[in-house]
Structure formats: C-alpha cells, structure tokens
Amino acid sequence: MFTGLMLMMWIASASVAQAGDRSFSAPDTVVVRSGSLTLRGLLWRPDGPEPFPAVLYNHGSGPQSDLTRPAKLGPAFASHGYVVLYLFRRGAGLSADQGTNSEELMNRAMAENGQDGRNEVQLRLLDAELDDVRAGLTVLRARSEVDASRITVVGYSF
C-alpha cells in the first residue's frame, strides 16, 4: 500500500519517464516572511515562455535537514513545466534558525503530558504552520513567472 508521499513520488517519477525531461534552472534560495520569521525555501523554474503553473511543497514535521527530498521533488515538477517552491517551515531545514520544528515540540509535549498533550500541541501548531504556507503562497503569487491562478499545494503528514 502506498503512503501519500510514496504515491506522489511515484506519479511524479512515472510522469517524468513518460513525458521526458524539460530543462529548468538550478534552484534559487528564496526568502519568505511569515509574521516575524524569515523562512527560506528552494525555488525551481522551468525554462520557456512564462507564466508557469506553480507547486508549493509543504513538508511534514521534523527538522528536514536531509535535502534529498527537495532535490528529487523540485526537478520532478520543474521538468514538467511547474515553478516549485519547497518551503522550509519554522525550525526546519533552511529555516532551522526560525523557531523550533513541530516534531520537536510535539515530542516534548508527549514526554511531559502524554498523547493528549501531544495532540493539543499539534492542533495549536496548525495555525502557525498554515501561516507559513500562506506566506509561501503569497510569494509565489507575486512572482512574474508564476500564473497566480494556477497554484497548487502538495504535501504530506499533518
């Protein structure tokens, strides 16, 4: 049985194999302001006439220090003509210095207050995490190479 991420990666890799590769630029590091935080993300742009549809990739909880996933997902979408923003939310990856990642906060709550405490923290984190995603959408909508009416969010986990 496929998990959501596995299914998405299978679809992306199958599409690459069927459609052939389209050229795209190496990723740029972009800044995304979310409230008082300065988040960072990696942005891939396909070559060709603009504007392009876009994908905002929303990673799961945890530190996201392994850049293998964005290094695979960004090119998979960009090779099909999508601008891709792999946004690192607070405390994760390139935004590790911007707060504590949600997995660490939930693990602390679990250790201190059990599953109910962890669940409570997870629900509280949703607003902050959604603020980060909304900020990423704002950045994509403002970019000239993006068709603001054709943006999707892809991700997994909570």
N, CA and C of each residue as an Amber inpcrd file, in Angstrom:
protein
   474
   0.8420000  -1.1750000   0.0000000   0.0000000   0.0000000   0.0000000
   0.8910000   1.2440000   0.0000000   0.5200000   2.2220000  -0.8200000
   1.2860000   3.4590000  -0.9210000   0.8680000   4.4400000   0.1610000
   1.8470000   5.1680000   0.7190000   1.5190000   6.3260000   1.5370000
   1.3080000   7.4860000   0.5750000   0.7600000   8.5960000   1.0630000
   0.5400000   9.7590000   0.1970000   1.8090000  10.2270000  -0.4750000
   2.9120000  10.3090000   0.2740000   4.1770000  10.7720000  -0.2960000
   4.6880000   9.7890000  -1.3390000   4.6240000   8.4880000  -1.0240000
   5.0970000   7.4990000  -1.9810000   4.2920000   7.5580000  -3.2710000
   2.9710000   7.7140000  -3.1480000   2.1290000   7.7960000  -4.3300000
   2.4860000   9.0240000  -5.1550000   2.6620000  10.1780000  -4.4760000
   3.0070000  11.4000000  -5.1910000   4.3530000  11.2580000  -5.9050000
   5.3330000  10.6600000  -5.2370000   6.6490000  10.4940000  -5.8600000
   6.5650000   9.5190000  -7.0340000   5.7440000   8.4630000  -6.9010000
   5.5890000   7.5130000  -7.9880000   4.9550000   8.1980000  -9.1900000
   3.9170000   9.0030000  -8.9460000   3.2650000   9.7280000 -10.0410000
   4.2620000  10.6740000 -10.7030000   5.0120000  11.4080000  -9.8870000
   5.9810000  12.3570000 -10.4500000   7.0470000  11.6320000 -11.2590000
   7.5740000  10.5300000 -10.7440000   8.6250000   9.8260000 -11.4860000
   8.0590000   9.1460000 -12.7250000   6.8440000   8.6160000 -12.6430000
   6.2270000   7.9940000 -13.8110000   5.9740000   9.0450000 -14.8880000
   5.5520000  10.2300000 -14.4680000   5.2990000  11.2970000 -15.4340000
   6.5920000  11.7410000 -16.1050000   7.6700000  11.8190000 -15.3360000
   8.9570000  12.2020000 -15.9140000   9.3540000  11.1780000 -16.9670000
   9.1890000   9.9040000 -16.6360000   9.5780000   8.8590000 -17.5750000
   8.7350000   8.9160000 -18.8500000   7.4480000   9.2410000 -18.7210000
   6.5680000   9.2770000 -19.8790000   6.7550000  10.5400000 -20.6980000
   6.9310000  11.6680000 -20.0460000   6.9290000  12.9440000 -20.7520000
   8.3190000  13.3680000 -21.2040000   9.3660000  12.8020000 -20.6500000
  10.7060000  13.2700000 -20.9630000  11.0150000  14.5080000 -20.1470000
  12.2580000  14.8340000 -20.0540000  12.6650000  15.9580000 -19.2060000
  12.5770000  17.2820000 -19.9420000  12.0710000  18.2810000 -19.2630000
  12.0900000  19.6620000 -19.7260000  13.2180000  20.3370000 -18.9670000
  13.9150000  21.2690000 -19.5900000  15.0240000  21.9190000 -18.8850000
  14.4800000  22.8990000 -17.8450000  15.2650000  23.1100000 -16.8040000
  14.8770000  24.0030000 -15.7150000  16.1400000  24.5250000 -15.0570000
  15.9750000  25.6110000 -14.3370000  17.1280000  26.2340000 -13.6850000
  17.4620000  25.5200000 -12.3780000  18.6970000  25.6790000 -11.9480000
  19.0840000  25.2110000 -10.6170000  18.2550000  26.0070000  -9.6080000
  17.9850000  25.4490000  -8.4490000  17.1170000  26.1720000  -7.5150000
  17.7830000  27.4200000  -6.9480000  16.9550000  28.4310000  -6.7530000
  17.3610000  29.6300000  -6.0290000  16.8820000  29.4890000  -4.6000000
  17.5930000  30.0870000  -3.6670000  17.1000000  30.1770000  -2.2990000
  16.2870000  31.4570000  -2.2060000  15.0440000  31.3320000  -1.7550000
  14.1640000  32.4900000  -1.6380000  13.8140000  32.7310000  -0.1740000
  13.4970000  33.9680000   0.1360000  13.0970000  34.3680000   1.4850000
  11.5910000  34.5260000   1.5090000  10.9790000  33.9740000   2.5550000
   9.5310000  34.0530000   2.7500000   9.2900000  34.6020000   4.1490000
   8.6500000  35.7360000   4.2440000   8.3360000  36.3430000   5.5480000
   7.0120000  35.7830000   6.0520000   7.0650000  35.2040000   7.2520000
   5.8620000  34.6820000   7.8990000   5.7970000  35.3030000   9.2820000
   4.9980000  36.3580000   9.4090000   4.9760000  37.1040000  10.6670000
   6.3420000  37.6960000  10.9230000   6.9000000  37.4220000  12.0790000
   8.2300000  37.9460000  12.4240000   9.3570000  37.0220000  11.9560000
   9.0050000  35.9170000  11.3420000  10.0150000  34.9400000  10.9180000
  10.4860000  35.1910000   9.4900000  11.7340000  34.8340000   9.2390000
  12.3050000  34.8740000   7.8970000  12.5970000  33.4450000   7.4860000
  11.6480000  32.8620000   6.7690000  11.7880000  31.4830000   6.3130000
  12.5250000  31.4550000   4.9820000  13.0370000  30.2970000   4.6260000
  13.7190000  30.1260000   3.3490000  13.1630000  28.9110000   2.6320000
  13.2820000  28.9520000   1.3380000  12.8430000  27.8310000   0.5250000
  13.7040000  27.7240000  -0.7100000  13.5680000  26.6190000  -1.3970000
  14.2500000  26.4130000  -2.6700000  13.2170000  26.5500000  -3.7780000
  13.5790000  27.2920000  -4.8260000  12.6570000  27.5690000  -5.9180000
  13.2760000  27.1190000  -7.2400000  12.5800000  26.2230000  -7.9310000
  12.9820000  25.7690000  -9.2620000  12.0650000  26.4310000 -10.2800000
  12.6470000  26.8260000 -11.4290000  11.8760000  27.4300000 -12.5230000
  12.1660000  26.6720000 -13.8050000  11.1090000  26.2880000 -14.5170000
  11.3530000  25.6480000 -15.8150000  11.7920000  26.6960000 -16.8270000
  12.4780000  26.2630000 -17.8750000  12.8390000  27.1520000 -18.9720000
  11.6520000  27.2270000 -19.9270000  11.5190000  28.3580000 -20.5850000
  10.4550000  28.5040000 -21.5770000   9.6200000  29.7350000 -21.3150000
   8.5760000  29.8860000 -22.1250000   7.7310000  31.0760000 -22.0010000
   6.9090000  31.0630000 -20.7020000   6.8610000  32.2000000 -20.0710000
   6.1180000  32.3680000 -18.8160000   4.7200000  32.8890000 -19.1230000
   3.8190000  32.8390000 -18.1890000   3.9250000  32.3320000 -16.8170000
   3.6660000  30.8300000 -16.7600000   4.1380000  30.2330000 -15.6670000
   4.0140000  28.8030000 -15.4430000   3.0490000  28.5380000 -14.2890000
   2.4100000  27.3780000 -14.2750000   1.7030000  26.9630000 -13.0570000
   2.7530000  26.7130000 -11.9730000   2.3140000  26.6700000 -10.7410000
   3.2750000  26.5120000  -9.6410000   2.8030000  25.4860000  -8.6300000
   3.7780000  24.9320000  -7.9080000   3.5470000  23.9860000  -6.8320000
   4.2580000  24.5070000  -5.5900000   3.5310000  24.5930000  -4.4930000
   4.1340000  24.8660000  -3.1850000   4.1940000  23.5400000  -2.4640000
   5.4060000  23.0780000  -2.1610000   5.5460000  21.8050000  -1.4650000
   5.5870000  22.0620000   0.0330000   4.7110000  21.3880000   0.7590000
   4.5660000  21.5420000   2.1980000   5.0520000  20.2550000   2.8660000
   6.2490000  20.3000000   3.4450000   6.8470000  19.1100000   4.0540000
   6.1600000  18.7340000   5.3550000   6.4680000  17.5630000   5.8320000
   5.9260000  17.1000000   7.1030000   6.6910000  17.6730000   8.2800000
   6.3540000  17.2010000   9.4720000   7.0020000  17.6740000  10.6920000
   8.4550000  17.2150000  10.7200000   9.2180000  17.8370000  11.5630000
  10.5980000  17.4120000  11.7520000  11.6000000  18.4000000  11.2160000
  12.8650000  18.1240000  11.4550000  13.9110000  19.0970000  11.1400000
  14.1840000  19.3020000   9.6530000  13.8800000  18.3310000   8.7950000
  14.0740000  18.4600000   7.3410000  15.5100000  18.8220000   6.9700000
  16.4810000  18.2930000   7.7040000  17.8780000  18.6270000   7.4130000
  18.4210000  17.8570000   6.2120000  17.7700000  16.7720000   5.8430000
  18.1810000  15.9940000   4.6720000  17.5670000  16.6350000   3.4340000
  18.3930000  17.1160000   2.5250000  17.8920000  17.8100000   1.3320000
  17.6420000  16.8590000   0.1580000  17.6350000  15.5520000   0.4140000
  17.3820000  14.5800000  -0.6530000  15.9840000  14.7500000  -1.2320000
  14.9790000  14.9180000  -0.3870000  13.5960000  15.0360000  -0.8630000
  13.4120000  16.2530000  -1.7650000  13.8150000  17.4570000  -1.3360000
  13.6400000  18.5810000  -2.2610000  14.4600000  18.4260000  -3.5380000
  15.6300000  17.7920000  -3.4350000  16.4810000  17.6150000  -4.6160000
  15.8340000  16.6790000  -5.6410000  14.9000000  15.8500000  -5.2070000
  14.1710000  14.9710000  -6.1270000  12.8460000  15.5860000  -6.5670000
  12.1070000  16.1490000  -5.6100000  10.7760000  16.6680000  -5.9250000
  10.8140000  17.9200000  -6.7850000  11.7080000  18.8550000  -6.4830000
  11.7830000  20.0870000  -7.2580000  11.9900000  19.8170000  -8.7350000
  13.0230000  19.0610000  -9.1010000  13.2320000  18.7580000 -10.5170000
  12.1040000  17.9420000 -11.1510000  11.4680000  17.0520000 -10.3730000
  10.3770000  16.2460000 -10.9400000   9.2450000  17.1430000 -11.4340000
   8.8780000  18.1340000 -10.6480000   7.8050000  19.0530000 -11.0680000
   8.2960000  20.0590000 -12.1070000   9.4940000  20.6110000 -11.8960000
  10.0150000  21.6260000 -12.8310000  10.2040000  21.0440000 -14.2220000
  10.5530000  19.7710000 -14.3070000  10.7450000  19.1570000 -15.6200000
   9.4370000  19.0110000 -16.3860000   8.3260000  19.2450000 -15.6990000
   7.0060000  19.2170000 -16.3350000   6.4070000  20.6140000 -16.4850000
   7.2280000  21.6380000 -16.2960000   6.7680000  22.9980000 -16.5400000
   6.1750000  23.7200000 -15.3550000   6.4640000  23.2620000 -14.1380000
   5.9630000  23.9270000 -12.9380000   7.0740000  24.6910000 -12.2300000
   6.7770000  25.8880000 -11.7610000   7.6380000  26.5480000 -10.7800000
   7.3750000  25.8170000  -9.4710000   8.4260000  25.4920000  -8.7370000
   8.2750000  24.7280000  -7.4990000   8.9300000  25.4870000  -6.3550000
   8.1660000  25.7040000  -5.2990000   8.7240000  26.2740000  -4.0680000
   8.6630000  25.2050000  -2.9960000   9.8400000  24.7520000  -2.5740000
   9.9510000  23.8290000  -1.4420000  10.2660000  24.7120000  -0.2510000
   9.2270000  25.0750000   0.4880000   9.3570000  25.9940000   1.6100000
   9.7140000  25.2280000   2.8790000  10.7490000  25.6780000   3.5580000
  11.1090000  25.0970000   4.8430000  10.4160000  25.9190000   5.9240000
   9.4530000  25.2950000   6.5890000   8.7060000  25.9860000   7.6370000
   9.5860000  26.1980000   8.8730000   9.0520000  26.9090000   9.8280000
   9.7900000  27.2760000  11.0450000  10.5050000  26.0880000  11.6860000
  11.7810000  26.3140000  11.9970000  12.5860000  25.3100000  12.6720000
  13.0370000  24.1420000  11.8140000  12.8290000  24.2340000  10.4990000
  13.1360000  23.0920000   9.6300000  14.0760000  23.4870000   8.4940000
  15.0170000  22.6000000   8.1640000  15.8890000  22.7680000   7.0040000
  16.5560000  24.1290000   6.9510000  16.3730000  24.8280000   5.8220000
  16.9890000  26.1490000   5.6500000  16.3910000  27.2050000   6.5790000
  15.2960000  26.8680000   7.2580000  14.6630000  27.7690000   8.2340000
  14.8730000  27.2660000   9.6620000  15.8980000  26.4520000   9.8720000
  16.1460000  25.8470000  11.1850000  16.3660000  26.8850000  12.2790000
  16.8460000  28.0650000  11.9040000  17.1050000  29.1120000  12.9020000
  15.8630000  29.9580000  13.1940000  14.7220000  29.5730000  12.6650000
  13.4860000  30.3470000  12.8290000  12.4770000  29.5740000  13.6760000
  12.8120000  29.3500000  14.9100000  11.9160000  28.6490000  15.8230000
  12.2630000  27.1750000  15.9310000  11.3690000  26.4440000  16.5780000
  11.5610000  25.0120000  16.8100000  10.6250000  24.2450000  15.8890000
  11.1300000  23.1870000  15.2810000  10.2760000  22.4210000  14.3710000
   9.1590000  21.7250000  15.1490000   8.0700000  21.4960000  14.4540000
   6.8630000  20.9780000  15.0920000   7.0660000  19.5800000  15.6890000
   7.8690000  18.7500000  15.0620000   8.0930000  17.4090000  15.6030000
   8.7260000  17.4900000  16.9920000   9.7100000  18.3670000  17.1460000
  10.3640000  18.5150000  18.4510000   9.3730000  19.0140000  19.4980000
   8.5440000  19.9780000  19.1380000   7.5460000  20.4950000  20.0830000
   6.5440000  19.4150000  20.4760000   6.1070000  18.6190000  19.5130000
   5.1490000  17.5500000  19.8230000   5.7980000  16.4500000  20.6530000
   7.0620000  16.1300000  20.3910000   7.7610000  15.1190000  21.1830000
   7.9340000  15.5650000  22.6270000   8.2460000  16.8440000  22.8210000
   8.3540000  17.3730000  24.1930000   7.0240000  17.2440000  24.9230000
   5.9540000  17.6170000  24.2260000   4.6190000  17.5530000  24.8430000
   4.2520000  16.1130000  25.1850000   4.6300000  15.1830000  24.3270000
   4.3520000  13.7580000  24.5740000   5.0840000  13.2960000  25.8330000
   6.3480000  13.6860000  25.9540000   7.1380000  13.2830000  27.1160000
   6.5850000  13.8870000  28.4100000   6.0860000  15.1160000  28.3270000
   5.6010000  15.8070000  29.5220000   4.1520000  15.4720000  29.8650000
   3.3060000  15.2990000  28.8390000   1.8650000  15.1840000  29.0990000
   1.1740000  14.0420000  28.3630000   1.9390000  13.1530000  27.7660000
   1.3460000  12.0060000  27.0920000   0.6860000  12.3800000  25.7680000
  -0.0640000  11.4190000  25.2270000  -0.6770000  11.5890000  23.9120000
  -1.6430000  12.7690000  23.8590000  -2.4200000  12.9910000  24.9190000
  -3.3510000  14.1260000  24.9180000  -2.5970000  15.4460000  24.8170000
  -1.4670000  15.5570000  25.5270000  -0.6610000  16.7730000  25.4480000
  -0.0690000  16.9630000  24.0630000   0.3810000  15.8800000  23.4690000
   0.9300000  15.9580000  22.1090000  -0.1550000  16.3860000  21.1260000
  -1.3340000  15.7960000  21.2470000  -2.4350000  16.1420000  20.3450000
  -2.8090000  17.6160000  20.4680000  -2.8160000  18.1160000  21.6940000
  -3.1490000  19.5280000  21.9250000  -2.1250000  20.4450000  21.2430000
  -0.8440000  20.1170000  21.4000000   0.2100000  20.9210000  20.7670000
   0.0870000  20.8430000  19.2480000  -0.1790000  19.6620000  18.7160000
  -0.3150000  19.5200000  17.2720000  -1.4390000  20.4130000  16.7400000
  -2.5610000  20.4460000  17.4220000  -3.6700000  21.2910000  16.9780000
  -3.3160000  22.7760000  17.0660000  -2.6110000  23.1650000  18.1180000
  -2.1870000  24.5670000  18.2510000  -1.1990000  24.9590000  17.1660000
  -0.3330000  24.0300000  16.7840000   0.6800000  24.3110000  15.7660000
   0.0720000  24.5290000  14.3830000  -1.0880000  23.9870000  14.1640000
  -1.6960000  24.0840000  12.8380000  -1.8030000  25.5210000  12.3440000
  -2.2200000  26.4430000  13.2000000  -2.3430000  27.8470000  12.7760000
  -0.9980000  28.4220000  12.3550000   0.0370000  28.1700000  13.1430000
   1.3680000  28.6970000  12.8050000   1.8790000  28.0740000  11.5150000
   1.7140000  26.7650000  11.3750000   2.1780000  26.0780000  10.1720000
   1.4140000  26.5910000   8.9450000   0.1130000  26.8140000   9.0890000
  -0.6760000  27.3440000   7.9720000  -0.2580000  28.7670000   7.6250000
   0.1410000  29.5570000   8.6270000   0.6520000  30.9020000   8.3420000
   1.8830000  30.8220000   7.4490000   2.7480000  29.8510000   7.7150000
   3.9480000  29.6820000   6.8980000   3.5730000  29.3180000   5.4610000
   2.6160000  28.4170000   5.3030000   2.1830000  28.0060000   3.9680000
   1.5320000  29.1820000   3.2350000   0.6890000  29.9370000   3.9250000
   0.0660000  31.1180000   3.3000000   1.1290000  32.1160000   2.8440000
   2.1670000  32.2850000   3.6490000   3.2510000  33.2010000   3.2770000
   3.9520000  32.7020000   2.0110000   4.1520000  31.3940000   1.9070000
   4.7380000  30.8260000   0.6940000   3.8550000  31.0640000  -0.5220000
   2.5440000  30.9280000  -0.3510000   1.6110000  31.2000000  -1.4520000
   1.6780000  32.6610000  -1.8780000   1.7960000  33.5610000  -0.9190000
   1.9090000  34.9900000  -1.2320000   3.1420000  35.2570000  -2.0850000
   4.2630000  34.6240000  -1.7370000   5.4940000  34.7920000  -2.5100000
   5.3050000  34.2630000  -3.9310000   4.7270000  33.0810000  -4.0650000
   4.5130000  32.5230000  -5.4060000   3.5990000  33.4150000  -6.2380000
   2.5120000  33.8910000  -5.6510000   1.5530000  34.7350000  -6.3890000
   2.2000000  36.0200000  -6.8950000   3.2010000  36.5040000  -6.1970000
   3.8380000  37.7760000  -6.5530000   4.9330000  37.6180000  -7.6140000
   5.3170000  36.4000000  -7.9240000   6.4130000  36.1850000  -8.8780000
   5.8890000  36.2750000 -10.3040000   6.6190000  37.0090000 -11.1390000
   6.1730000  37.2420000 -12.5150000   6.1350000  35.9710000 -13.3560000
   6.9650000  34.9820000 -13.0200000   6.9890000  33.7570000 -13.8230000
   5.8880000  32.7660000 -13.4350000   5.0850000  33.1140000 -12.4280000
   4.0270000  32.2280000 -11.9460000   2.6600000  32.7210000 -12.4060000
   1.8510000  31.8080000 -12.9140000   0.4460000  32.0770000 -13.2210000
  -0.3020000  31.9570000 -11.9000000  -0.6430000  33.0840000 -11.2950000
  -1.2330000  33.1100000  -9.9540000  -2.5720000  32.3820000  -9.8770000
  -3.2000000  32.1260000 -11.0040000  -4.4710000  31.3940000 -10.9850000
  -4.2790000  29.8830000 -11.0880000  -3.0120000  29.4490000 -11.1740000
  -2.7170000  28.0070000 -11.3040000  -1.6290000  27.5910000 -10.3310000
  -1.9450000  27.6770000  -9.0410000  -1.0220000  27.2760000  -7.9880000
  -1.6730000  26.1690000  -7.1710000  -0.9000000  25.1480000  -6.8630000
  -1.4030000  24.0560000  -6.0170000  -0.4400000  23.8490000  -4.8610000
  -0.9570000  23.2640000  -3.7920000  -0.1340000  22.9080000  -2.6450000
  -0.1000000  21.3940000  -2.5700000   1.1020000  20.8480000  -2.4300000
   1.3040000  19.4110000  -2.3290000   2.0500000  19.1650000  -1.0380000
   1.7300000  18.0810000  -0.3480000   2.4720000  17.7820000   0.8650000
   2.0170000  16.4920000   1.5050000   2.4810000  16.2730000   2.7160000
   2.1040000  15.0710000   3.4540000   2.2040000  15.3450000   4.9420000
   1.7240000  14.4120000   5.7190000   1.7330000  14.4570000   7.1690000
   0.6140000  15.3830000   7.6460000   0.7160000  15.9100000   8.8610000
  -0.4070000  16.7240000   9.3350000  -0.3340000  18.0880000   8.7160000
